[in-house]
Coordinates of C-alpha atoms in Angstrom, one line a residue:
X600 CA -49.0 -22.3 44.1
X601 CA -47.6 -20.9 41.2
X602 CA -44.9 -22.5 39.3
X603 CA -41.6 -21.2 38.4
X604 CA -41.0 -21.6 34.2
X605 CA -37.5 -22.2 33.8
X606 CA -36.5 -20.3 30.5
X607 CA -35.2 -22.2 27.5
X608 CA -30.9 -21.4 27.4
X609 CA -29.9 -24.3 25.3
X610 CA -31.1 -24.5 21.1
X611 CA -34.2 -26.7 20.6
X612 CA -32.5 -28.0 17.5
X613 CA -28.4 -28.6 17.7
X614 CA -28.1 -28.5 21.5
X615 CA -25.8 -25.7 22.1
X616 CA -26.3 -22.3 24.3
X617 CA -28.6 -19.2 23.4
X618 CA -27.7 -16.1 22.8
X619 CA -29.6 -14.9 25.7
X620 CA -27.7 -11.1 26.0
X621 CA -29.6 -10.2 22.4
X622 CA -33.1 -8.9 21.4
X623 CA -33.9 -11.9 19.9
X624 CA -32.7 -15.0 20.8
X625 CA -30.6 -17.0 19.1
X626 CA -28.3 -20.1 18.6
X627 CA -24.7 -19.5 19.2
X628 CA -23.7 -22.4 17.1
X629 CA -23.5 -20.9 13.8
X630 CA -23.2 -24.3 12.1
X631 CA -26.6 -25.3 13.4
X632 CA -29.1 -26.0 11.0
X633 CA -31.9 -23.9 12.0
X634 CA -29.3 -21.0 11.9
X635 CA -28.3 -21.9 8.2
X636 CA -32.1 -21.8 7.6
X637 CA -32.7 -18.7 8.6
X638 CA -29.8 -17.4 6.9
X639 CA -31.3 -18.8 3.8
X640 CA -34.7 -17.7 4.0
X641 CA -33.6 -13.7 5.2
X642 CA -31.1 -13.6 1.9
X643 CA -34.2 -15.0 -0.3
X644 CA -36.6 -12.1 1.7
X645 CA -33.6 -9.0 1.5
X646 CA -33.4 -10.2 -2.7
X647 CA -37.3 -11.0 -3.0
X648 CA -37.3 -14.6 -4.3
X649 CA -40.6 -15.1 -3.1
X650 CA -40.7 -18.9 -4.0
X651 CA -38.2 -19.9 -1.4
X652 CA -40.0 -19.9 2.0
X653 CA -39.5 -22.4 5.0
X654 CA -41.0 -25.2 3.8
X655 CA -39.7 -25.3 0.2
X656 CA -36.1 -24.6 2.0
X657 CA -36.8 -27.5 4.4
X658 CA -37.8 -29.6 1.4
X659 CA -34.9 -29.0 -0.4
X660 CA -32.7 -29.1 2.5
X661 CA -34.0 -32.6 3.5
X662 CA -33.1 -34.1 0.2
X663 CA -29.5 -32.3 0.4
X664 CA -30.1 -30.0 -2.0
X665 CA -29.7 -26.4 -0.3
X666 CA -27.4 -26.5 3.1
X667 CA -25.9 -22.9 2.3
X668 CA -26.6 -20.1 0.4
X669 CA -24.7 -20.3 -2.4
X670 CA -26.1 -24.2 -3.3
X671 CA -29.3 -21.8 -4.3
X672 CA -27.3 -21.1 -7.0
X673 CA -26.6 -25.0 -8.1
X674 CA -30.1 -25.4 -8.3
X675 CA -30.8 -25.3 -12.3
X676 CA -28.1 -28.3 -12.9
X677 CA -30.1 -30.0 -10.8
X678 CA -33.8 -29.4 -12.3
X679 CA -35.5 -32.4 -13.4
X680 CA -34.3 -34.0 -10.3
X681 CA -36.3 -31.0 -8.2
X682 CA -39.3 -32.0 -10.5
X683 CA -39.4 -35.0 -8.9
X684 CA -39.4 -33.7 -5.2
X685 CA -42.7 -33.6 -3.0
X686 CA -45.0 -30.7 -3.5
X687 CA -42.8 -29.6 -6.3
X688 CA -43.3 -30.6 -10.1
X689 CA -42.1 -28.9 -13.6
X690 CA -43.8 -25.4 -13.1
X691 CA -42.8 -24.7 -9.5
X692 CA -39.3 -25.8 -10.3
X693 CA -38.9 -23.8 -13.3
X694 CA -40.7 -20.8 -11.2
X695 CA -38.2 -21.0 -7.9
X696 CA -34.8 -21.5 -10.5
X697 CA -36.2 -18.3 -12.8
X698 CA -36.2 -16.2 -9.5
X699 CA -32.5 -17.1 -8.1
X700 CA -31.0 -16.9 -11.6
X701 CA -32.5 -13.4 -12.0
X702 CA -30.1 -12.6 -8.8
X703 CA -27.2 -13.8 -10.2
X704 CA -26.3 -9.8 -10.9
X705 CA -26.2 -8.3 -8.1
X706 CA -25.5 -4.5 -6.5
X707 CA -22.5 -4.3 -4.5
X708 CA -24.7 -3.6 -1.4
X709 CA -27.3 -6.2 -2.0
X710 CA -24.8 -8.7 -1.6
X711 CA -23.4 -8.0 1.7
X712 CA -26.6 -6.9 2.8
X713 CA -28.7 -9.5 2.4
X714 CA -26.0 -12.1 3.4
X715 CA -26.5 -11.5 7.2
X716 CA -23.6 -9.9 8.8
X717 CA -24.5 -9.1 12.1
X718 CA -28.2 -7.9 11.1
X719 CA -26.8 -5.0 9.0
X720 CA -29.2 -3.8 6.6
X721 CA -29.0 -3.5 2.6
X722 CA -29.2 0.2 3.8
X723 CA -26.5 0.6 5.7
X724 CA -23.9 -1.4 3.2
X725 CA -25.6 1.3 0.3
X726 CA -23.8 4.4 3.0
X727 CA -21.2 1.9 3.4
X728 CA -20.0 2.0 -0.4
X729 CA -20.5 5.7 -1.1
X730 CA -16.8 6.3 0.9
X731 CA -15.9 2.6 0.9
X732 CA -15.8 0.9 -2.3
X733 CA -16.5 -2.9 -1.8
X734 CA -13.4 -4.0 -4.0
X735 CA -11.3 -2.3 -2.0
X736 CA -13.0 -3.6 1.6
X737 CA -12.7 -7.2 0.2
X738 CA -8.7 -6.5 -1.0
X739 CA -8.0 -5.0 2.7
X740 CA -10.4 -8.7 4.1
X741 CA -8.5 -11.1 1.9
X742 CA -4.9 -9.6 3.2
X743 CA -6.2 -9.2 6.6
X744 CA -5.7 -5.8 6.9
X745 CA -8.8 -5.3 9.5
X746 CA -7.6 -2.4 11.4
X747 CA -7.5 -0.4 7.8
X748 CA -11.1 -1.6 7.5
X749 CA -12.1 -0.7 10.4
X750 CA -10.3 3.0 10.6
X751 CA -12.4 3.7 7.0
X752 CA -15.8 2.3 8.2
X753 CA -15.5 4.9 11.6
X754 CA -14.5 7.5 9.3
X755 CA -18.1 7.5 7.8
X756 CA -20.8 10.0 8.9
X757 CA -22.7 8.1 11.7
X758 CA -21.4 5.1 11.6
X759 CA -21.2 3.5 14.8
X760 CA -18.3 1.8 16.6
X761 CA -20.4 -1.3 17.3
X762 CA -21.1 -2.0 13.7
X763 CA -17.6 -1.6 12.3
X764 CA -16.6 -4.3 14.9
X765 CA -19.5 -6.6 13.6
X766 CA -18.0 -6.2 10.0
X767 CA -14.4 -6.7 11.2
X768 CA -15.5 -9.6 12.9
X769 CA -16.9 -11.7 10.3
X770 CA -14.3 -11.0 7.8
X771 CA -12.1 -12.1 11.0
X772 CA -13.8 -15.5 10.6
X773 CA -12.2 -16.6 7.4
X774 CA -15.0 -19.7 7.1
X775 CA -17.7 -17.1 6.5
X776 CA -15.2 -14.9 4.4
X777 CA -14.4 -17.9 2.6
X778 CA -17.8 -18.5 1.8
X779 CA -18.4 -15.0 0.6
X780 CA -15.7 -15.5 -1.9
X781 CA -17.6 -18.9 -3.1
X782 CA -20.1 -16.8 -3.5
X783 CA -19.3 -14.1 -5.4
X784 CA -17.1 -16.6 -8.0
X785 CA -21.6 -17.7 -8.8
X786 CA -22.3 -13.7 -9.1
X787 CA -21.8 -10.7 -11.1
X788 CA -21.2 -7.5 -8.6
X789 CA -22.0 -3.9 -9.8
X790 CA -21.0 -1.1 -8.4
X791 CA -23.8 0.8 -7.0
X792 CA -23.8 4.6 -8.1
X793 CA -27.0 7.1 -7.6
X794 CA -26.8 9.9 -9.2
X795 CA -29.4 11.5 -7.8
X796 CA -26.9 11.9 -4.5
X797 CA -26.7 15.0 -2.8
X798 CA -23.7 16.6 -2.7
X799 CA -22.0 16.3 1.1
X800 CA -21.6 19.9 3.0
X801 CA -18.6 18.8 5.6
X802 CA -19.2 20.9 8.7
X803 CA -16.4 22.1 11.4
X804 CA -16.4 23.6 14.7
X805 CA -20.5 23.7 15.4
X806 CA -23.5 21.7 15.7
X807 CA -25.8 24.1 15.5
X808 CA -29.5 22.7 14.4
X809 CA -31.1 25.3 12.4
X810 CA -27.8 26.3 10.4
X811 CA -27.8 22.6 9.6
X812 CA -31.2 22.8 8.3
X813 CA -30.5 25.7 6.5
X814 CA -27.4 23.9 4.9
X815 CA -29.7 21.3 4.0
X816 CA -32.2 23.3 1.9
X817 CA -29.6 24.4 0.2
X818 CA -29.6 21.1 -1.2
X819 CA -26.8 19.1 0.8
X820 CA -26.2 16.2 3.2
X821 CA -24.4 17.4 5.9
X822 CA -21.7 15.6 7.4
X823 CA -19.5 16.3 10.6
X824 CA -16.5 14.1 9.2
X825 CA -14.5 14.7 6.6
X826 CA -15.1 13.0 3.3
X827 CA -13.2 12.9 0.2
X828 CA -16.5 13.3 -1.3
X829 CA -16.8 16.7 0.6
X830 CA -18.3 19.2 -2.0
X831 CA -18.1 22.0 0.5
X832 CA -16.8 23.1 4.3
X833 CA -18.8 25.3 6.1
X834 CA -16.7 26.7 9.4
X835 CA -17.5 28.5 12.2
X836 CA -15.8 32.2 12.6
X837 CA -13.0 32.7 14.9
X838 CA -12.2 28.6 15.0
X839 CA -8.8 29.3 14.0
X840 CA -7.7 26.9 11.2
X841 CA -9.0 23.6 11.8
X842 CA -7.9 20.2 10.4
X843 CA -10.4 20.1 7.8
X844 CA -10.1 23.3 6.7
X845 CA -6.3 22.2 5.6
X846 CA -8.1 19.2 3.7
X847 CA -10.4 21.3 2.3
X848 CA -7.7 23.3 1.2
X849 CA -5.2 20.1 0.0
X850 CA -8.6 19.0 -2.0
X851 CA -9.5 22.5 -3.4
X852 CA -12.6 22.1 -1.7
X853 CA -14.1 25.3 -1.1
X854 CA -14.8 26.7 2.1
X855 CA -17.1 29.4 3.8
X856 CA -17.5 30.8 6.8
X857 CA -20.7 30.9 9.5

């Protein structure tokens, strides 16, 4: 007789309900430790400081030395105390406070990227701040301006309505936003520029495949939303004037005709 395996719904760790609606489980208890944890360790991974895995984290944890990210950052005040810790000693301790104080300057993307906001990659916060510049999202965060944040992350090329909500929504929760700020009082932020960017083609009134790819050999990343960065508009004959054909025209952008 076969038995029925009841599946796990509550966290093995603080107690509270699973996440059960997501890919991967997970805690809905944001405060509970193996949560923090695993924040920890995924910022140390998305940055590369390779000295920080789960058992040097638990170690330092244990001793109340790390219980959020930005206590990484505390760590060199508190070096010859870390020499003393199990498994640790004066070369790993100078090794694993080398690597975090190497990430003290970071690119504007890195940081909200490897922080963990709703599993958004460092990749997708580097298309984020090509139209969005980060000062200007945390200036529109700290006054609460979320609808403005979330009008100018949907305006983006491809950026989906389900992720703008995720980065609305932690900037909602002013615990984590506050934490950010912490954060980035330890750092130094750079602006992220590549130069080697193509220029964006802004395209209106078609979707048609192989005049995109044609567009694209000719060097440019197309877009079907407006941009400010727009370097050209390519429009379909007989359209009549469309809306971004006036914004082409208010941005002397040129336009030409398919």
């Amino acid at each position: 007789m076969r038995r029925k395996i009841e599946f796990v719904k509550n966290c093995p760790v603080c107690g509270s309900e699973l996440d059960l609606n997501v890919v991967n489980v997970q805690c809905k208890n944001k405060n509970c430790p193996a949560v923090i944890a695993g924040r920890i360790i995924n910022f140390c991974n998305n940055l590369r400081i390779q000295q920080i895995g789960h058992n040097t984290l638990k170690t330092l944890s244990d001793y109340g030395y790390v219980k959020e990210i930005i206590d990484l950052f505390k760590l060199k005040s508190k070096a010859y105390e870390l020499e003393n810790l199990p498994n640790f000693g004066r070369l790993k301790t100078r090794v694993i406070i080398n690597e975090i104080e190497k990430k003290r300057e970071l690119f504007d993307y890195e940081l909200l990227g490897a922080i963990g906001i709703g599993g958004l990659s460092l990749k997708s916060f580097k298309d984020i701040f090509k139209e969005f510049p980060f000062q200007e999202m945390i200036q529109l965060a700290t006054e609460k301006r979320f609808s403005e944040i979330e009008a100018k992350l949907l305006s983006i090329n491809g950026f989906a309505e389900k992720k703008a909500e995720i980065v609305v929504n932690y900037f909602k929760d002013r615990s984590e936003f506050g934490k950010l700020l912490k954060l980035m009082k330890e750092l130094k932020i750079k602006k992220y520029e590549n130069n080697n960017e193509k220029p964006i083609a802004v395209i209106s009134g078609f979707r048609d495949k192989e005049l995109i790819e044609k567009i694209e050999k000719l060097g440019y990343e197309v877009s079907d939303k407006w941009t400010n960065k727009a370097a050209i508009l390519f429009v379909k004959k007989g359209e009549g004037k469309t809306k971004k054909e006036l914004l082409a025209e208010m941005k002397q952008v040129p336009v030409k005709y398919v």
